[in-house]
PDB file of C-alpha atoms in Angstrom:
ATOM      1  CA  GLU A   1     226.374 122.400  24.612  1.00  0.00           C
ATOM      2  CA  PRO A   2     224.443 120.205  22.139  1.00  0.00           C
ATOM      3  CA  GLU A   3     220.907 119.325  23.141  1.00  0.00           C
ATOM      4  CA  VAL A   4     218.260 116.775  22.328  1.00  0.00           C
ATOM      5  CA  THR A   5     215.150 118.712  21.363  1.00  0.00           C
ATOM      6  CA  GLN A   6     211.632 117.401  21.831  1.00  0.00           C
ATOM      7  CA  THR A   7     208.406 118.850  20.484  1.00  0.00           C
ATOM      8  CA  PRO A   8     205.795 119.570  21.584  1.00  0.00           C
ATOM      9  CA  SER A   9     206.479 120.073  25.271  1.00  0.00           C
ATOM     10  CA  HIS A  10     202.877 119.180  26.075  1.00  0.00           C
ATOM     11  CA  GLN A  11     200.316 117.365  23.965  1.00  0.00           C
ATOM     12  CA  VAL A  12     196.712 116.644  24.793  1.00  0.00           C
ATOM     13  CA  THR A  13     194.924 114.034  22.722  1.00  0.00           C
ATOM     14  CA  GLN A  14     191.657 112.165  22.808  1.00  0.00           C
ATOM     15  CA  MET A  15     191.599 108.472  23.591  1.00  0.00           C
ATOM     16  CA  GLY A  16     191.834 106.405  20.433  1.00  0.00           C
ATOM     17  CA  GLN A  17     193.642 109.091  18.459  1.00  0.00           C
ATOM     18  CA  GLU A  18     197.067 108.667  16.934  1.00  0.00           C
ATOM     19  CA  VAL A  19     199.852 110.822  18.302  1.00  0.00           C
ATOM     20  CA  ILE A  20     203.395 111.452  17.083  1.00  0.00           C
ATOM     21  CA  LEU A  21     206.068 112.697  19.441  1.00  0.00           C
ATOM     22  CA  ARG A  22     209.064 114.293  17.814  1.00  0.00           C
ATOM     23  CA  CYS A  23     212.688 114.423  18.771  1.00  0.00           C
ATOM     24  CA  VAL A  24     215.788 115.897  17.186  1.00  0.00           C
ATOM     25  CA  PRO A  25     218.794 114.014  18.550  1.00  0.00           C
ATOM     26  CA  ILE A  26     222.295 115.426  18.678  1.00  0.00           C
ATOM     27  CA  SER A  27     223.587 115.462  15.135  1.00  0.00           C
ATOM     28  CA  ASN A  28     226.531 113.057  15.352  1.00  0.00           C
ATOM     29  CA  HIS A  29     224.801 110.556  17.617  1.00  0.00           C
ATOM     30  CA  LEU A  30     223.983 107.131  16.262  1.00  0.00           C
ATOM     31  CA  TYR A  31     221.870 105.536  18.980  1.00  0.00           C
ATOM     32  CA  PHE A  32     218.399 106.751  19.843  1.00  0.00           C
ATOM     33  CA  TYR A  33     215.994 105.951  22.635  1.00  0.00           C
ATOM     34  CA  TRP A  34     212.569 106.579  24.039  1.00  0.00           C
ATOM     35  CA  TYR A  35     211.801 106.379  27.747  1.00  0.00           C
ATOM     36  CA  ARG A  36     208.558 106.961  29.576  1.00  0.00           C
ATOM     37  CA  GLN A  37     207.718 108.286  33.023  1.00  0.00           C
ATOM     38  CA  ILE A  38     204.173 107.846  34.254  1.00  0.00           C
ATOM     39  CA  LEU A  39     203.379 110.517  36.838  1.00  0.00           C
ATOM     40  CA  GLY A  40     204.856 109.606  40.189  1.00  0.00           C
ATOM     41  CA  GLN A  41     206.589 106.513  38.869  1.00  0.00           C
ATOM     42  CA  LYS A  42     210.066 105.673  37.691  1.00  0.00           C
ATOM     43  CA  VAL A  43     211.463 106.342  34.252  1.00  0.00           C
ATOM     44  CA  GLU A  44     211.123 103.225  32.081  1.00  0.00           C
ATOM     45  CA  PHE A  45     212.918 102.143  28.950  1.00  0.00           C
ATOM     46  CA  LEU A  46     210.705 101.784  25.876  1.00  0.00           C
ATOM     47  CA  VAL A  47     212.912 101.242  22.856  1.00  0.00           C
ATOM     48  CA  SER A  48     216.356 101.681  21.367  1.00  0.00           C
ATOM     49  CA  PHE A  49     217.077 102.366  17.710  1.00  0.00           C
ATOM     50  CA  TYR A  50     220.273 102.021  15.734  1.00  0.00           C
ATOM     51  CA  ASN A  51     221.102 101.813  12.054  1.00  0.00           C
ATOM     52  CA  ASN A  52     217.485 102.408  11.105  1.00  0.00           C
ATOM     53  CA  GLU A  53     216.058  99.575  13.076  1.00  0.00           C
ATOM     54  CA  ILE A  54     214.905  98.740  16.576  1.00  0.00           C
ATOM     55  CA  SER A  55     217.746  97.137  18.514  1.00  0.00           C
ATOM     56  CA  GLU A  56     215.841  96.482  21.701  1.00  0.00           C
ATOM     57  CA  LYS A  57     212.359  97.087  23.067  1.00  0.00           C
ATOM     58  CA  SER A  58     210.600  96.580  26.352  1.00  0.00           C
ATOM     59  CA  GLU A  59     207.362  94.743  27.001  1.00  0.00           C
ATOM     60  CA  ILE A  60     205.654  98.128  27.202  1.00  0.00           C
ATOM     61  CA  PHE A  61     206.491  98.764  23.540  1.00  0.00           C
ATOM     62  CA  ASP A  62     203.680  96.769  21.979  1.00  0.00           C
ATOM     63  CA  ASP A  63     202.115  96.929  18.520  1.00  0.00           C
ATOM     64  CA  GLN A  64     200.536 100.284  19.322  1.00  0.00           C
ATOM     65  CA  PHE A  65     203.966 101.886  19.353  1.00  0.00           C
ATOM     66  CA  SER A  66     206.347 102.501  16.494  1.00  0.00           C
ATOM     67  CA  VAL A  67     209.492 104.537  15.943  1.00  0.00           C
ATOM     68  CA  GLU A  68     210.943 106.071  12.855  1.00  0.00           C
ATOM     69  CA  ARG A  69     213.813 108.206  11.704  1.00  0.00           C
ATOM     70  CA  PRO A  70     212.098 109.656   8.655  1.00  0.00           C
ATOM     71  CA  ASP A  71     214.630 112.162   7.393  1.00  0.00           C
ATOM     72  CA  GLY A  72     217.999 111.597   9.032  1.00  0.00           C
ATOM     73  CA  SER A  73     217.486 114.236  11.695  1.00  0.00           C
ATOM     74  CA  ASN A  74     214.154 113.601  13.396  1.00  0.00           C
ATOM     75  CA  PHE A  75     213.351 110.579  15.530  1.00  0.00           C
ATOM     76  CA  THR A  76     209.664 109.996  16.165  1.00  0.00           C
ATOM     77  CA  LEU A  77     207.536 107.888  18.463  1.00  0.00           C
ATOM     78  CA  LYS A  78     204.055 107.089  17.214  1.00  0.00           C
ATOM     79  CA  ILE A  79     201.237 105.746  19.333  1.00  0.00           C
ATOM     80  CA  ARG A  80     198.550 104.445  17.018  1.00  0.00           C
ATOM     81  CA  SER A  81     195.488 104.463  19.222  1.00  0.00           C
ATOM     82  CA  THR A  82     196.134 106.197  22.516  1.00  0.00           C
ATOM     83  CA  LYS A  83     194.796 104.881  25.804  1.00  0.00           C
ATOM     84  CA  LEU A  84     194.351 106.728  29.069  1.00  0.00           C
ATOM     85  CA  GLU A  85     197.271 104.806  30.531  1.00  0.00           C
ATOM     86  CA  ASP A  86     199.578 106.189  27.841  1.00  0.00           C
ATOM     87  CA  SER A  87     199.485 109.519  29.670  1.00  0.00           C
ATOM     88  CA  ALA A  88     203.063 110.108  30.736  1.00  0.00           C
ATOM     89  CA  MET A  89     206.189 112.137  30.161  1.00  0.00           C
ATOM     90  CA  TYR A  90     208.079 110.749  27.199  1.00  0.00           C
ATOM     91  CA  PHE A  91     211.819 111.319  27.030  1.00  0.00           C
ATOM     92  CA  CYS A  92     213.923 110.973  23.939  1.00  0.00           C
ATOM     93  CA  ALA A  93     217.650 110.318  24.316  1.00  0.00           C
ATOM     94  CA  SER A  94     220.623 109.849  22.051  1.00  0.00           C
ATOM     95  CA  ARG A  95     224.225 108.778  22.508  1.00  0.00           C
ATOM     96  CA  ASP A  96     227.425 108.647  20.561  1.00  0.00           C
ATOM     97  CA  SER A  97     229.642 106.568  22.755  1.00  0.00           C
ATOM     98  CA  ARG A  98     229.418 104.257  25.702  1.00  0.00           C
ATOM     99  CA  TYR A  99     228.879 107.099  28.118  1.00  0.00           C
ATOM    100  CA  GLY A 100     227.602 110.045  26.141  1.00  0.00           C
ATOM    101  CA  TYR A 101     223.894 109.714  26.788  1.00  0.00           C
ATOM    102  CA  THR A 102     221.818 112.911  26.517  1.00  0.00           C
ATOM    103  CA  PHE A 103     218.138 113.167  27.390  1.00  0.00           C
ATOM    104  CA  GLY A 104     215.686 115.661  25.965  1.00  0.00           C
ATOM    105  CA  SER A 105     213.414 117.821  28.090  1.00  0.00           C
ATOM    106  CA  GLY A 106     210.446 115.539  27.475  1.00  0.00           C
ATOM    107  CA  THR A 107     206.955 115.695  26.032  1.00  0.00           C
ATOM    108  CA  ARG A 108     204.094 115.472  28.485  1.00  0.00           C
ATOM    109  CA  LEU A 109     201.312 113.469  26.837  1.00  0.00           C
ATOM    110  CA  THR A 110     197.848 113.729  28.310  1.00  0.00           C
ATOM    111  CA  VAL A 111     195.195 111.369  26.971  1.00  0.00           C
ATOM    112  CA  VAL A 112     191.631 112.446  27.774  1.00  0.00           C
TER     113      VAL A 112
ATOM    114  CA  ALA B   1     216.154  90.929  37.663  1.00  0.00           C
ATOM    115  CA  GLN B   2     217.839  94.300  37.473  1.00  0.00           C
ATOM    116  CA  SER B   3     216.581  96.876  39.926  1.00  0.00           C
ATOM    117  CA  VAL B   4     217.454 100.177  41.511  1.00  0.00           C
ATOM    118  CA  ALA B   5     216.102 101.247  44.874  1.00  0.00           C
ATOM    119  CA  GLN B   6     215.824 104.734  46.271  1.00  0.00           C
ATOM    120  CA  PRO B   7     214.422 104.050  49.719  1.00  0.00           C
ATOM    121  CA  GLU B   8     213.375 107.622  50.495  1.00  0.00           C
ATOM    122  CA  ASP B   9     210.545 109.264  48.571  1.00  0.00           C
ATOM    123  CA  GLN B  10     211.525 112.587  50.062  1.00  0.00           C
ATOM    124  CA  VAL B  11     214.513 114.101  51.823  1.00  0.00           C
ATOM    125  CA  ASN B  12     214.232 117.363  53.753  1.00  0.00           C
ATOM    126  CA  VAL B  13     217.316 119.350  54.673  1.00  0.00           C
ATOM    127  CA  ALA B  14     218.056 122.879  55.798  1.00  0.00           C
ATOM    128  CA  GLU B  15     220.106 125.147  53.576  1.00  0.00           C
ATOM    129  CA  GLY B  16     223.792 124.928  54.432  1.00  0.00           C
ATOM    130  CA  ASN B  17     223.517 121.438  55.888  1.00  0.00           C
ATOM    131  CA  PRO B  18     224.963 118.360  54.206  1.00  0.00           C
ATOM    132  CA  LEU B  19     222.608 116.176  52.205  1.00  0.00           C
ATOM    133  CA  THR B  20     222.553 112.521  51.248  1.00  0.00           C
ATOM    134  CA  VAL B  21     220.211 110.847  48.792  1.00  0.00           C
ATOM    135  CA  LYS B  22     220.441 107.070  48.962  1.00  0.00           C
ATOM    136  CA  CYS B  23     220.576 104.540  46.145  1.00  0.00           C
ATOM    137  CA  THR B  24     221.170 100.810  46.110  1.00  0.00           C
ATOM    138  CA  TYR B  25     221.115  98.535  43.118  1.00  0.00           C
ATOM    139  CA  SER B  26     220.841  94.930  42.112  1.00  0.00           C
ATOM    140  CA  VAL B  27     222.398  94.509  38.685  1.00  0.00           C
ATOM    141  CA  SER B  28     224.493  91.710  37.313  1.00  0.00           C
ATOM    142  CA  GLY B  29     228.143  92.329  36.653  1.00  0.00           C
ATOM    143  CA  ASN B  30     229.791  95.701  37.134  1.00  0.00           C
ATOM    144  CA  PRO B  31     227.267  98.327  36.116  1.00  0.00           C
ATOM    145  CA  TYR B  32     227.801 101.933  35.285  1.00  0.00           C
ATOM    146  CA  LEU B  33     226.107 104.181  37.812  1.00  0.00           C
ATOM    147  CA  PHE B  34     224.522 107.572  37.275  1.00  0.00           C
ATOM    148  CA  TRP B  35     222.646 110.336  38.992  1.00  0.00           C
ATOM    149  CA  TYR B  36     220.192 112.568  37.152  1.00  0.00           C
ATOM    150  CA  VAL B  37     218.223 115.564  38.397  1.00  0.00           C
ATOM    151  CA  GLN B  38     214.817 116.676  37.180  1.00  0.00           C
ATOM    152  CA  TYR B  39     213.527 120.174  37.854  1.00  0.00           C
ATOM    153  CA  PRO B  40     209.775 120.828  37.481  1.00  0.00           C
ATOM    154  CA  ASN B  41     208.633 120.550  33.863  1.00  0.00           C
ATOM    155  CA  ARG B  42     212.180 119.919  32.725  1.00  0.00           C
ATOM    156  CA  GLY B  43     214.052 116.948  31.365  1.00  0.00           C
ATOM    157  CA  LEU B  44     216.596 114.718  32.979  1.00  0.00           C
ATOM    158  CA  GLN B  45     219.878 116.474  33.594  1.00  0.00           C
ATOM    159  CA  PHE B  46     223.040 114.478  34.050  1.00  0.00           C
ATOM    160  CA  LEU B  47     224.816 115.073  37.367  1.00  0.00           C
ATOM    161  CA  LEU B  48     227.562 112.498  37.565  1.00  0.00           C
ATOM    162  CA  LYS B  49     228.564 108.956  36.771  1.00  0.00           C
ATOM    163  CA  TYR B  50     230.767 106.173  38.061  1.00  0.00           C
ATOM    164  CA  ILE B  51     232.449 103.973  35.494  1.00  0.00           C
ATOM    165  CA  THR B  52     235.586 102.729  37.194  1.00  0.00           C
ATOM    166  CA  GLY B  53     238.391 103.963  39.405  1.00  0.00           C
ATOM    167  CA  ASP B  54     238.075 106.159  42.479  1.00  0.00           C
ATOM    168  CA  ASN B  55     234.968 105.330  44.490  1.00  0.00           C
ATOM    169  CA  LEU B  56     234.202 108.991  45.090  1.00  0.00           C
ATOM    170  CA  VAL B  57     233.089 110.786  41.959  1.00  0.00           C
ATOM    171  CA  LYS B  58     232.458 114.495  41.661  1.00  0.00           C
ATOM    172  CA  GLY B  59     229.822 115.980  39.409  1.00  0.00           C
ATOM    173  CA  SER B  60     227.933 119.122  38.558  1.00  0.00           C
ATOM    174  CA  TYR B  61     226.774 121.787  41.039  1.00  0.00           C
ATOM    175  CA  GLY B  62     229.016 120.532  43.848  1.00  0.00           C
ATOM    176  CA  PHE B  63     227.439 117.085  44.046  1.00  0.00           C
ATOM    177  CA  GLU B  64     229.434 113.945  44.592  1.00  0.00           C
ATOM    178  CA  ALA B  65     228.595 110.277  44.958  1.00  0.00           C
ATOM    179  CA  GLU B  66     230.285 107.381  46.666  1.00  0.00           C
ATOM    180  CA  PHE B  67     230.335 103.939  45.112  1.00  0.00           C
ATOM    181  CA  ASN B  68     230.375 101.077  47.585  1.00  0.00           C
ATOM    182  CA  LYS B  69     230.702  97.740  45.857  1.00  0.00           C
ATOM    183  CA  SER B  70     230.181  95.570  48.922  1.00  0.00           C
ATOM    184  CA  GLN B  71     226.954  97.363  49.797  1.00  0.00           C
ATOM    185  CA  THR B  72     225.956  97.848  46.125  1.00  0.00           C
ATOM    186  CA  SER B  73     225.231 101.464  46.894  1.00  0.00           C
ATOM    187  CA  PHE B  74     225.806 104.749  45.141  1.00  0.00           C
ATOM    188  CA  HIS B  75     224.659 107.507  47.484  1.00  0.00           C
ATOM    189  CA  LEU B  76     224.528 111.100  46.279  1.00  0.00           C
ATOM    190  CA  LYS B  77     225.991 113.731  48.594  1.00  0.00           C
ATOM    191  CA  LYS B  78     226.612 117.426  48.872  1.00  0.00           C
ATOM    192  CA  PRO B  79     228.466 119.093  51.758  1.00  0.00           C
ATOM    193  CA  SER B  80     226.273 122.201  51.864  1.00  0.00           C
ATOM    194  CA  ALA B  81     222.751 122.219  50.379  1.00  0.00           C
ATOM    195  CA  LEU B  82     221.249 125.163  48.530  1.00  0.00           C
ATOM    196  CA  VAL B  83     217.556 126.010  48.168  1.00  0.00           C
ATOM    197  CA  SER B  84     218.089 125.766  44.399  1.00  0.00           C
ATOM    198  CA  ASP B  85     219.051 122.095  44.808  1.00  0.00           C
ATOM    199  CA  SER B  86     215.389 121.300  45.490  1.00  0.00           C
ATOM    200  CA  ALA B  87     214.372 118.903  42.732  1.00  0.00           C
ATOM    201  CA  LEU B  88     213.705 115.253  41.938  1.00  0.00           C
ATOM    202  CA  TYR B  89     216.798 113.057  41.876  1.00  0.00           C
ATOM    203  CA  PHE B  90     217.057 109.773  40.038  1.00  0.00           C
ATOM    204  CA  CYS B  91     219.656 107.104  40.449  1.00  0.00           C
ATOM    205  CA  ALA B  92     220.209 104.983  37.335  1.00  0.00           C
ATOM    206  CA  VAL B  93     222.355 102.036  36.355  1.00  0.00           C
ATOM    207  CA  ARG B  94     223.389 100.653  33.033  1.00  0.00           C
ATOM    208  CA  PRO B  95     224.585  97.061  32.875  1.00  0.00           C
ATOM    209  CA  HIS B  96     228.109  96.741  31.597  1.00  0.00           C
ATOM    210  CA  GLU B  97     226.993  94.359  28.869  1.00  0.00           C
ATOM    211  CA  ASN B  98     224.099  96.477  27.594  1.00  0.00           C
ATOM    212  CA  PHE B  99     224.692 100.133  26.821  1.00  0.00           C
ATOM    213  CA  ASN B 100     221.190 100.488  25.510  1.00  0.00           C
ATOM    214  CA  LYS B 101     219.236 100.422  28.672  1.00  0.00           C
ATOM    215  CA  PHE B 102     219.076 102.445  31.834  1.00  0.00           C
ATOM    216  CA  TYR B 103     217.321 101.148  34.913  1.00  0.00           C
ATOM    217  CA  PHE B 104     216.057 104.021  36.984  1.00  0.00           C
ATOM    218  CA  GLY B 105     215.147 104.278  40.624  1.00  0.00           C
ATOM    219  CA  SER B 106     211.786 105.700  41.601  1.00  0.00           C
ATOM    220  CA  GLY B 107     213.229 109.090  42.402  1.00  0.00           C
ATOM    221  CA  THR B 108     213.759 111.062  45.600  1.00  0.00           C
ATOM    222  CA  LYS B 109     212.326 114.519  46.065  1.00  0.00           C
ATOM    223  CA  LEU B 110     214.844 116.762  47.750  1.00  0.00           C
ATOM    224  CA  ASN B 111     213.448 119.736  49.641  1.00  0.00           C
ATOM    225  CA  VAL B 112     215.989 122.286  50.849  1.00  0.00           C
ATOM    226  CA  LYS B 113     214.465 124.817  53.225  1.00  0.00           C
ATOM    227  CA  PRO B 114     215.939 128.288  53.762  1.00  0.00           C
TER     228      PRO B 114
END
C-alpha cells in the first residue's frame, strides 16, 4: 500500500537554528498537509498546500514557518529559527480525493 | 468553534472483554468522522470513517464505530479486546465544507491487560 514517507524520524536541533522536515507524499496525490502534535496534546493542523501554494494555514503557522514542494516529489516544512516550544511530532499528510487522506509516520523534533 | 472531545484520557480493559472509546464533537453541518490509532513512535494509522449511510461502520482490526447524530457522538468499539490493541486512539472530524482540515480529539490511551 502506498505510504507517505517522512525523514528524519527524529531530529534534534539547537534553539535558533533552522530546520527542514522532509516528506515524500504519495505520488498521485495533489493536496499536502502538515500537522503538529506537542507531547501529550492533540494533533493540530498547521498548513495545507495545493497547486504550489498554501491554501490554508492555522494561526500557529506564523512567519517562522514555510512550506515548499521543491522538485515535484518532496514536500518540506521549514522552521527558520526554532524555539523550545516548536518541539513536537510533525506529521505530513497527502490526499487525492475527498476521503483518501494518508498520514506519514512523523518526525519528532526536539529543540534544545 | 469546531471541537472534538474524548472525555477519557485512559481506558483500561481486560483482554477478551468489549471496549468502548468515547468521542463527541461540535462541528457545523454534517462532518465526516474518523478514528486513527497511534502506536508508540509510529504515525497515525487510519482505522475507520463515517461519511454517510449506516450508522455502524466497520474498520480495520475488528474495530467498529457508531455514529449518533442526536448525541453528536462517534464512539469506537470492539467486541473482544486484544493486548495488541493497546495504543493511543484519536477521534477526528472533517467539516463537510472543508476537506483540508481535520480537528482531532486529545486522544485516549487504551490499555488492554492480559
